[in-house]
Short mmCIF file of C-alpha atoms in Angstrom, two decimals:
data_model
loop_
_atom_site.label_atom_id
_atom_site.label_comp_id
_atom_site.label_asym_id
_atom_site.label_seq_id
_atom_site.Cartn_x
_atom_site.Cartn_y
_atom_site.Cartn_z
CA PRO A 7 105.81 80.98 117.30
CA ARG A 8 109.12 79.38 117.83
CA GLU A 9 111.83 80.25 115.23
CA ARG A 10 114.30 78.10 113.48
CA GLY A 11 116.57 79.94 111.23
CA GLN A 12 114.45 81.98 108.72
CA GLU A 13 111.39 79.69 109.38
CA LYS A 14 108.52 80.26 111.72
CA ILE A 15 107.09 77.21 113.26
CA TYR A 16 103.66 77.78 114.77
CA ASN A 17 102.23 75.59 117.52
CA SER A 18 98.82 75.59 115.86
CA HIS A 19 97.89 76.10 112.19
CA LEU A 20 95.59 79.00 112.73
CA ASN A 21 94.36 81.58 110.25
CA LEU A 22 94.47 84.93 112.10
CA TRP A 23 92.89 86.72 109.27
CA PRO A 24 89.14 87.57 109.88
CA LYS A 25 86.62 85.99 107.57
CA ALA A 26 86.13 87.92 104.38
CA ALA A 27 82.86 89.73 103.90
CA LYS A 28 81.39 90.81 100.57
CA GLU A 29 81.15 94.59 100.62
CA PRO A 30 79.56 94.82 104.09
CA GLU A 31 77.64 97.83 105.01
CA LEU A 32 79.46 99.60 107.85
CA MET A 33 78.10 101.24 111.00
CA THR A 34 80.57 103.70 112.39
CA THR A 35 80.68 104.78 116.10
CA SER A 36 82.91 107.50 117.37
CA LEU A 37 84.22 108.21 120.73
CA SER A 38 83.98 111.75 122.27
CA PRO A 39 86.97 113.90 121.76
CA LEU A 40 89.45 114.66 124.56
CA ASN A 41 89.11 117.71 126.73
CA SER A 42 91.48 120.43 125.61
CA ALA A 43 94.02 119.83 128.37
CA PRO A 44 97.37 120.40 126.60
CA THR A 45 99.25 117.46 128.26
CA THR A 46 96.76 114.61 127.93
CA ILE A 47 96.84 111.66 125.52
CA GLY A 48 94.18 109.10 125.01
CA PRO A 49 90.31 109.11 124.43
CA MET A 50 88.43 110.21 127.56
CA GLU A 51 85.96 107.35 126.80
CA ARG A 52 87.05 103.96 125.79
CA TYR A 53 85.86 100.87 124.17
CA ASP A 54 86.43 97.39 125.61
CA TYR A 55 87.45 94.99 122.83
CA ARG A 56 86.99 91.21 123.07
CA LEU A 57 88.54 88.45 120.94
CA GLU A 58 86.74 85.32 119.89
CA PHE A 59 88.23 82.32 117.90
CA GLN A 60 86.06 79.92 115.98
CA ARG A 61 87.37 76.40 115.34
CA SER A 62 86.83 75.35 111.73
CA SER A 63 86.43 71.63 112.34
CA ASP A 64 83.26 71.78 114.44
CA GLY A 65 82.43 75.61 114.53
CA LYS A 66 82.93 75.81 118.27
CA ARG A 67 83.42 79.39 119.42
CA LEU A 68 86.08 80.14 122.03
CA ASP A 69 86.01 83.29 124.08
CA ALA A 70 89.58 84.59 124.26
CA GLY A 71 88.74 87.41 126.64
CA ARG A 72 89.26 91.10 126.77
CA VAL A 73 92.08 92.85 124.90
CA ASN A 74 94.52 94.66 127.19
CA PRO A 75 93.96 98.42 126.46
CA TYR A 76 97.77 98.68 126.38
CA TRP A 77 97.63 97.38 122.79
CA LEU A 78 95.52 100.23 121.63
CA GLU A 79 98.19 102.82 122.56
CA PHE A 80 100.40 101.70 119.60
CA LEU A 81 97.44 102.81 117.25
CA TRP A 82 97.17 106.07 119.09
CA GLU A 83 100.89 106.88 118.63
CA GLN A 84 100.80 105.98 114.88
CA ALA A 85 97.67 108.13 114.33
CA ILE A 86 99.36 111.11 116.15
CA PHE A 87 102.44 110.86 113.95
CA GLN A 88 100.21 110.68 110.81
CA GLY A 89 98.56 113.81 112.13
CA GLN A 90 101.85 115.53 112.61
CA ARG A 91 102.76 114.68 109.01
CA ARG A 92 99.46 116.16 107.80
CA GLY A 93 99.65 119.24 109.84
CA THR A 94 96.67 118.53 112.23
CA VAL A 95 98.97 117.90 115.18
CA GLY A 96 101.95 120.04 116.12
CA PRO A 97 105.45 118.93 117.24
CA ASP A 98 104.18 118.26 120.77
CA PRO A 99 102.22 114.92 120.71
CA SER A 100 100.79 115.57 124.19
CA GLN A 101 98.50 118.31 122.68
CA ALA A 102 96.90 115.88 120.25
CA ILE A 103 93.13 115.27 120.55
CA ILE A 104 92.19 111.71 119.63
CA ASN A 105 89.02 110.10 118.45
CA GLU A 106 88.71 106.28 118.20
CA HIS A 107 86.31 104.93 115.55
CA PRO A 108 85.56 101.20 115.70
CA GLN A 109 83.86 100.19 112.47
CA PHE A 110 81.41 97.45 112.79
CA LEU A 111 80.04 94.95 110.21
CA LYS A 112 76.35 95.23 109.89
CA ASP A 113 75.60 91.67 111.14
CA PRO A 114 73.47 90.44 114.06
CA GLU A 115 76.51 90.15 116.36
CA GLY A 116 78.13 93.42 115.44
CA SER A 117 81.69 92.27 115.02
CA LEU A 118 84.39 94.66 113.90
CA LYS A 119 85.74 95.23 110.33
CA SER A 120 88.48 97.78 111.19
CA ILE A 121 89.41 100.60 113.50
CA SER A 122 90.23 104.21 112.46
CA VAL A 123 91.92 106.66 114.82
CA SER A 124 91.78 110.45 114.10
CA ALA A 125 94.25 112.85 115.67
CA GLY A 126 94.31 116.68 115.54
CA ASP A 127 93.50 119.91 117.39
CA GLY A 128 89.87 119.32 117.65
CA THR A 129 88.95 121.23 114.49
CA ASN A 130 91.35 119.84 111.96
CA MET A 131 91.68 116.08 112.24
CA HIS A 132 93.45 113.42 110.25
CA GLU A 133 92.11 109.87 110.20
CA THR A 134 94.27 106.83 110.10
CA GLN A 135 92.74 103.46 109.16
CA PHE A 136 93.88 100.22 110.57
CA GLU A 137 92.84 96.71 109.26
CA LEU A 138 91.51 94.31 111.85
CA SER A 139 94.47 92.01 111.40
CA ALA A 140 96.89 94.89 111.86
CA ALA A 141 95.23 96.39 114.89
CA PHE A 142 94.82 92.98 116.69
CA SER A 143 97.84 90.99 115.36
CA ALA A 144 99.78 90.98 118.69
CA PRO A 145 96.93 90.50 121.20
CA GLY A 146 95.61 87.83 118.78
CA GLU A 147 98.83 85.91 119.02
CA GLU A 148 98.88 86.38 122.85
CA ALA A 149 95.38 85.08 123.15
CA LEU A 150 96.02 82.14 120.68
CA LYS A 151 98.97 81.02 122.70
CA LYS A 152 96.90 80.86 125.93
CA LEU A 153 94.18 78.84 124.17
CA VAL A 154 96.77 76.39 122.95
CA GLU A 155 98.42 76.14 126.40
CA GLY A 156 95.11 75.64 127.86
CA GLY A 157 94.22 72.76 125.60
CA LEU A 158 91.26 74.51 124.03
CA LEU A 159 93.00 74.29 120.66
CA THR A 160 95.49 71.64 119.39
CA ALA A 161 98.41 71.79 116.98
CA GLU A 162 96.22 70.54 114.16
CA ASP A 163 93.26 72.94 114.60
CA LYS A 164 92.43 75.81 112.16
CA ALA A 165 90.42 78.70 113.29
CA THR A 166 89.35 82.22 112.44
CA PHE A 167 88.87 85.14 114.80
CA ARG A 168 86.46 87.97 115.33
CA VAL A 169 86.71 91.10 117.43
CA TYR A 170 83.81 92.74 119.32
CA ALA A 171 83.59 96.16 120.92
CA LYS A 172 81.43 97.87 123.53
CA PRO A 173 81.67 101.22 125.36
CA SER A 174 83.81 100.74 128.46
CA ALA A 175 81.93 100.78 131.81
CA LYS A 176 85.02 102.57 133.26
CA VAL A 177 84.62 106.29 132.96
CA ALA A 178 87.83 108.32 132.77
CA GLU A 179 88.84 109.74 136.05
CA GLN A 180 87.86 113.39 136.40
CA GLU A 181 89.91 116.01 138.40
CA THR A 182 89.75 115.32 142.06
CA ASN A 183 90.54 117.88 144.75
CA GLY A 184 92.16 120.10 142.14
CA VAL A 185 94.68 117.54 141.28
CA ARG A 186 94.94 116.06 137.73
CA ALA A 187 97.57 113.59 136.38
CA THR A 188 98.90 114.49 133.04
CA LEU A 189 101.41 113.19 130.58
CA LYS A 190 104.12 115.35 129.21
CA ARG A 191 105.93 114.47 126.08
CA ASP A 192 109.03 115.79 124.32
CA PRO A 193 108.13 117.48 121.07
CA LEU A 194 109.55 116.18 117.84
CA PRO A 195 112.75 118.25 116.99
CA LEU A 196 111.34 119.30 113.56
CA LEU A 197 113.42 121.49 111.40
CA ASP A 198 111.49 124.05 109.40
CA GLU A 199 113.88 124.13 106.51
CA GLY A 200 114.56 122.26 103.32
CA CYS A 201 112.13 121.09 100.63
CA LEU A 202 111.00 117.55 99.94
CA GLU A 203 111.11 118.07 96.30
CA ASP A 204 114.75 118.93 96.36
CA TYR A 205 115.60 115.60 97.92
CA MET A 206 113.28 113.66 95.64
CA GLU A 207 115.09 114.94 92.59
CA LYS A 208 118.25 113.21 93.52
CA ALA A 209 116.78 110.07 95.19
CA THR A 210 116.09 106.49 94.08
CA LEU A 211 113.17 104.59 95.48
CA ASN A 212 113.78 101.26 97.00
CA GLY A 213 110.67 99.11 97.50
CA GLU A 214 107.13 100.44 97.53
CA LEU A 215 105.57 103.19 99.63
CA ASP A 216 102.17 103.22 101.34
CA GLU A 217 100.32 106.44 102.15
CA LYS A 218 101.17 105.86 105.79
CA ASP A 219 104.94 105.80 105.04
CA HIS A 220 106.81 109.12 105.66
CA PRO A 221 109.60 109.89 103.11
CA LEU A 222 112.92 108.57 104.48
CA PHE A 223 116.20 109.19 102.68
CA VAL A 224 119.39 107.17 103.30
CA PRO A 225 122.72 108.07 101.75
CA ARG A 226 124.31 105.01 100.23
CA GLU A 227 127.65 105.85 101.63
CA LEU A 228 126.34 106.06 105.14
CA PHE A 229 124.46 102.77 104.70
CA GLU A 230 127.66 101.02 103.72
CA LYS A 231 129.14 101.99 107.08
CA ALA A 232 126.01 100.43 108.72
CA ARG A 233 126.59 97.26 106.78
CA GLU A 234 130.28 97.09 107.84
CA TYR A 235 129.20 97.17 111.51
CA CYS A 236 126.51 94.55 110.90
CA PHE A 237 129.00 92.07 109.20
CA LYS A 238 131.91 92.97 111.54
CA THR A 239 131.78 89.47 113.14
CA GLY A 240 131.28 87.51 109.85
CA ARG A 241 128.79 84.64 110.56
CA GLN A 242 126.96 86.39 113.45
CA GLU A 243 124.15 88.85 113.37
CA GLY A 244 125.24 92.47 114.00
CA GLY A 245 123.47 95.76 114.37
CA ALA A 246 123.71 99.54 113.91
CA MET A 247 121.55 102.56 114.56
CA ILE A 248 121.05 105.25 111.87
CA VAL A 249 120.16 108.58 113.29
CA ALA A 250 118.56 111.31 111.31
CA ARG A 251 117.11 114.79 111.22
CA MET A 252 113.40 115.37 110.74
CA TYR A 253 112.24 118.09 108.48
CA ARG A 254 108.84 119.68 108.28
CA GLN A 255 107.42 121.42 105.26
CA THR A 256 104.08 123.22 104.92
CA GLU A 257 103.94 123.98 101.24
CA PRO A 258 102.80 122.78 98.76
CA GLN A 259 101.34 120.38 101.31
CA PRO A 260 102.16 119.51 104.96
CA GLU A 261 104.76 116.62 105.25
CA ILE A 262 107.43 115.38 107.60
CA PHE A 263 110.44 113.71 105.85
CA VAL A 264 113.58 112.17 107.49
CA VAL A 265 117.17 112.39 106.26
CA ALA A 266 119.79 109.95 107.71
CA HIS A 267 122.63 111.84 109.17
CA ALA A 268 125.02 109.35 110.93
CA VAL A 269 125.39 105.72 111.90
CA MET A 270 126.51 104.17 115.24
CA GLU A 271 127.44 100.58 115.95
CA LEU A 272 125.39 98.70 118.39
CA ARG A 273 127.99 97.20 120.71
CA HIS A 274 127.81 94.91 123.78
CA ALA A 275 125.04 92.77 122.26
CA LYS A 276 124.53 88.99 122.43
CA GLN A 277 125.32 87.66 118.91
CA SER A 278 124.86 84.36 117.13
CA LEU A 279 124.14 83.14 113.60
CA PHE A 280 120.43 83.51 114.26
CA GLY A 281 120.22 86.12 116.83
CA PHE A 282 121.06 89.68 117.72
CA GLU A 283 120.09 90.72 121.32
CA PRO A 284 120.97 94.22 122.44
CA THR A 285 121.66 94.39 126.12
CA SER A 286 121.38 97.16 128.71
CA ASP A 287 124.94 97.93 127.96
CA THR A 288 124.13 98.33 124.30
CA PHE A 289 121.55 101.07 124.99
CA ALA A 290 123.64 102.82 127.62
CA ASP A 291 126.51 103.03 125.09
CA LEU A 292 124.13 104.24 122.32
CA ASN A 293 122.63 106.85 124.66
CA LYS A 294 126.03 108.01 125.53
CA GLN A 295 127.00 108.40 121.88
CA LEU A 296 123.77 110.35 121.16
CA HIS A 297 124.45 112.63 124.16
CA LEU A 298 128.01 113.44 123.05
CA ARG A 299 126.89 114.06 119.47
CA ARG A 300 124.02 116.38 120.70
CA SER A 301 126.05 118.20 123.30
CA ARG A 302 129.56 118.43 121.94
CA LEU A 303 129.20 118.16 118.11
CA GLY A 304 126.12 120.42 117.89
CA PHE A 305 123.51 117.99 116.69
CA PRO A 306 120.73 118.49 119.22
CA ASP A 307 118.06 117.58 116.66
CA GLU A 308 119.28 113.99 115.83
CA MET A 309 116.84 111.16 116.41
CA PRO A 310 116.97 107.42 116.11
CA ALA A 311 115.50 106.57 112.70
CA VAL A 312 116.52 103.18 111.38
CA LEU A 313 117.51 100.09 113.36
CA VAL A 314 119.74 97.96 110.96
CA HIS A 315 120.66 94.37 111.54
CA ASN A 316 121.76 91.57 109.24
CA HIS A 317 120.78 87.96 108.60
CA PRO A 318 124.04 86.40 107.52
CA PHE A 319 122.52 83.17 106.27
CA GLU A 320 121.01 81.86 103.13
CA PRO A 321 117.24 81.47 102.96
CA SER A 322 117.54 77.64 103.03
CA VAL A 323 119.69 77.54 106.12
CA ARG A 324 119.09 74.76 108.63
CA ASP A 325 119.64 74.68 112.46
CA ASP A 326 123.18 73.51 111.95
CA GLY A 327 123.99 76.50 109.69
CA GLU A 328 124.33 74.59 106.53
CA ALA A 329 122.57 75.76 103.40
CA ASN A 330 121.16 74.00 100.49
CA CYS A 331 121.34 76.76 98.03
CA PRO A 332 124.80 76.06 96.53
CA THR A 333 123.59 72.72 95.32
CA CYS A 334 120.00 73.62 94.42
CA PRO A 335 119.10 73.53 90.70
CA LEU A 336 116.87 76.43 91.25
CA GLN A 337 119.53 78.74 92.72
CA GLN A 338 119.90 81.08 89.77
CA THR A 339 116.06 81.90 89.59
CA CYS A 340 114.98 81.40 93.21
CA GLU A 341 113.31 84.42 94.80
CA LEU A 342 113.66 83.35 98.42
CA THR A 343 115.41 85.75 100.80
CA SER A 344 116.59 85.86 104.42
CA SER A 345 115.63 89.47 104.69
CA PHE A 346 112.55 89.35 106.83
CA TYR A 347 111.32 90.46 110.25
CA SER A 348 111.18 87.45 112.47
CA ALA A 349 108.79 87.11 115.36
CA SER A 350 111.52 88.18 117.82
CA ASP A 351 112.23 91.21 115.59
CA VAL A 352 108.64 92.24 115.73
CA ASN A 353 108.46 91.82 119.54
CA PHE A 354 111.67 93.88 120.04
CA HIS A 355 110.52 96.63 117.73
CA LEU A 356 107.12 96.91 119.50
CA SER A 357 108.70 96.94 123.01
CA MET A 358 111.48 99.34 122.15
CA TYR A 359 110.01 101.68 119.59
CA GLY A 360 106.35 101.17 119.67
CA ARG A 361 105.82 104.77 120.80
CA GLN A 362 108.23 106.13 118.22
CA PRO A 363 106.40 105.17 115.01
CA PHE A 364 108.89 107.07 112.82
CA VAL A 365 111.59 104.52 113.75
CA THR A 366 111.91 101.87 111.15
CA GLY A 367 113.92 98.61 110.87
CA VAL A 368 116.21 97.32 108.03
CA VAL A 369 117.31 93.76 107.59
CA ILE A 370 120.29 92.98 105.32
CA GLY A 371 119.52 89.40 104.23
CA LEU A 372 120.95 87.25 101.48
CA THR A 373 119.53 85.68 98.33
CA PRO A 374 120.38 82.10 97.30
CA ARG A 375 123.07 83.74 95.16
CA GLN A 376 124.78 85.33 98.17
CA GLU A 377 123.52 88.80 97.06
CA ASP A 378 122.58 91.40 99.58
CA ASP A 379 118.77 91.92 99.98
CA VAL A 380 118.08 95.15 101.82
CA ARG A 381 114.41 95.56 103.11
CA MET A 382 112.79 98.02 105.47
CA PHE A 383 109.95 97.40 107.87
CA CYS A 384 107.69 99.61 109.97
CA LEU A 385 104.93 99.37 112.51
CA ASP A 386 101.34 99.06 111.26
CA GLY A 387 99.01 98.60 114.27
CA THR A 388 100.48 95.92 116.47
CA ARG A 389 102.36 94.21 113.62
CA THR A 390 105.09 95.14 111.21
CA ARG A 391 105.06 95.26 107.42
CA GLU A 392 107.50 95.98 104.61
CA ARG A 393 107.88 99.56 103.32
CA GLY A 394 110.05 101.51 100.94
CA PHE A 395 112.59 104.16 101.32
CA TYR A 396 114.82 106.43 99.23
CA TRP A 397 118.52 105.97 98.51
CA LEU A 398 120.59 109.21 98.13
CA ASP A 399 123.68 108.96 95.89
#
């Protein structure tokens, strides 16, 4: 989609949600678990996933081709982190054993309803469920764009999509001549101290939490500093990175919770009223600041936790930057907001932090009454969704 202010303009009016089914009976197929090699990530056997769109006007079915396996890696990473939260995976993600479970509708064609991914040590496993629309949102948009560009769908078409799966014909490469490629990962710098309940007693929930959402605590005073960085240039978007420490508790139940610790300005970015684009200099500067904090200030366990940026425009803003809110008779009761994750925000988050599912994003938007509206977003499959967090006073 193209973007104009807070509005998303799609080239084709397509419904990317799969057709609803009335309590379908499920057939579940599981992949074989990984070998016990301590530095391998990814199922040893794979499924090939294929997308199909069906045009509503005439029922014509359009094969959108095979889904790039790259997209499934985002699901694995999120499942591994959920396993780390629940104690089935240790700090080192490369030791995780993964099982992939496509869930099929019991229909003649065997299309998918959802996917679940379990992660653990082979004995203790935690399963994470992904709705079809979450798992295949990004590859669906990618396939949709190609169909429109190829003239198979027009701007006026409506369509639904299905996903099919079959075991991949490609068998994972086995060890050859005593050589095996492995993937090594840095373990999470988890601190085995602190108690979640102690933080909960002095925290205020902002928004709503899903069972997939790890507890995240942000001191208000620290967030005000992040806000100052974001609004530093006035009528341009700005950004900041909140870094945090990650704590692990085992009793009364396993959990990982994150406590914001410091904030750093994201400098050297390209900025405009409707855009904030970090550059290579932005991340070089950020990495330098992190290195200095870790090596000289004694904070080796700090991790990027919350990417903050602002939308300094009212929800009715047009391309020229003018807003209708001040003259609108509904201003005092209107619930519109400019706090949202745009398509470019989603793509940026996937590309930069898709393999760090504990990193969230915050948008400081405005209501029609010029009030701050603070909302947090996280990855869910290959898309983002809104989630809650805790204020610390």
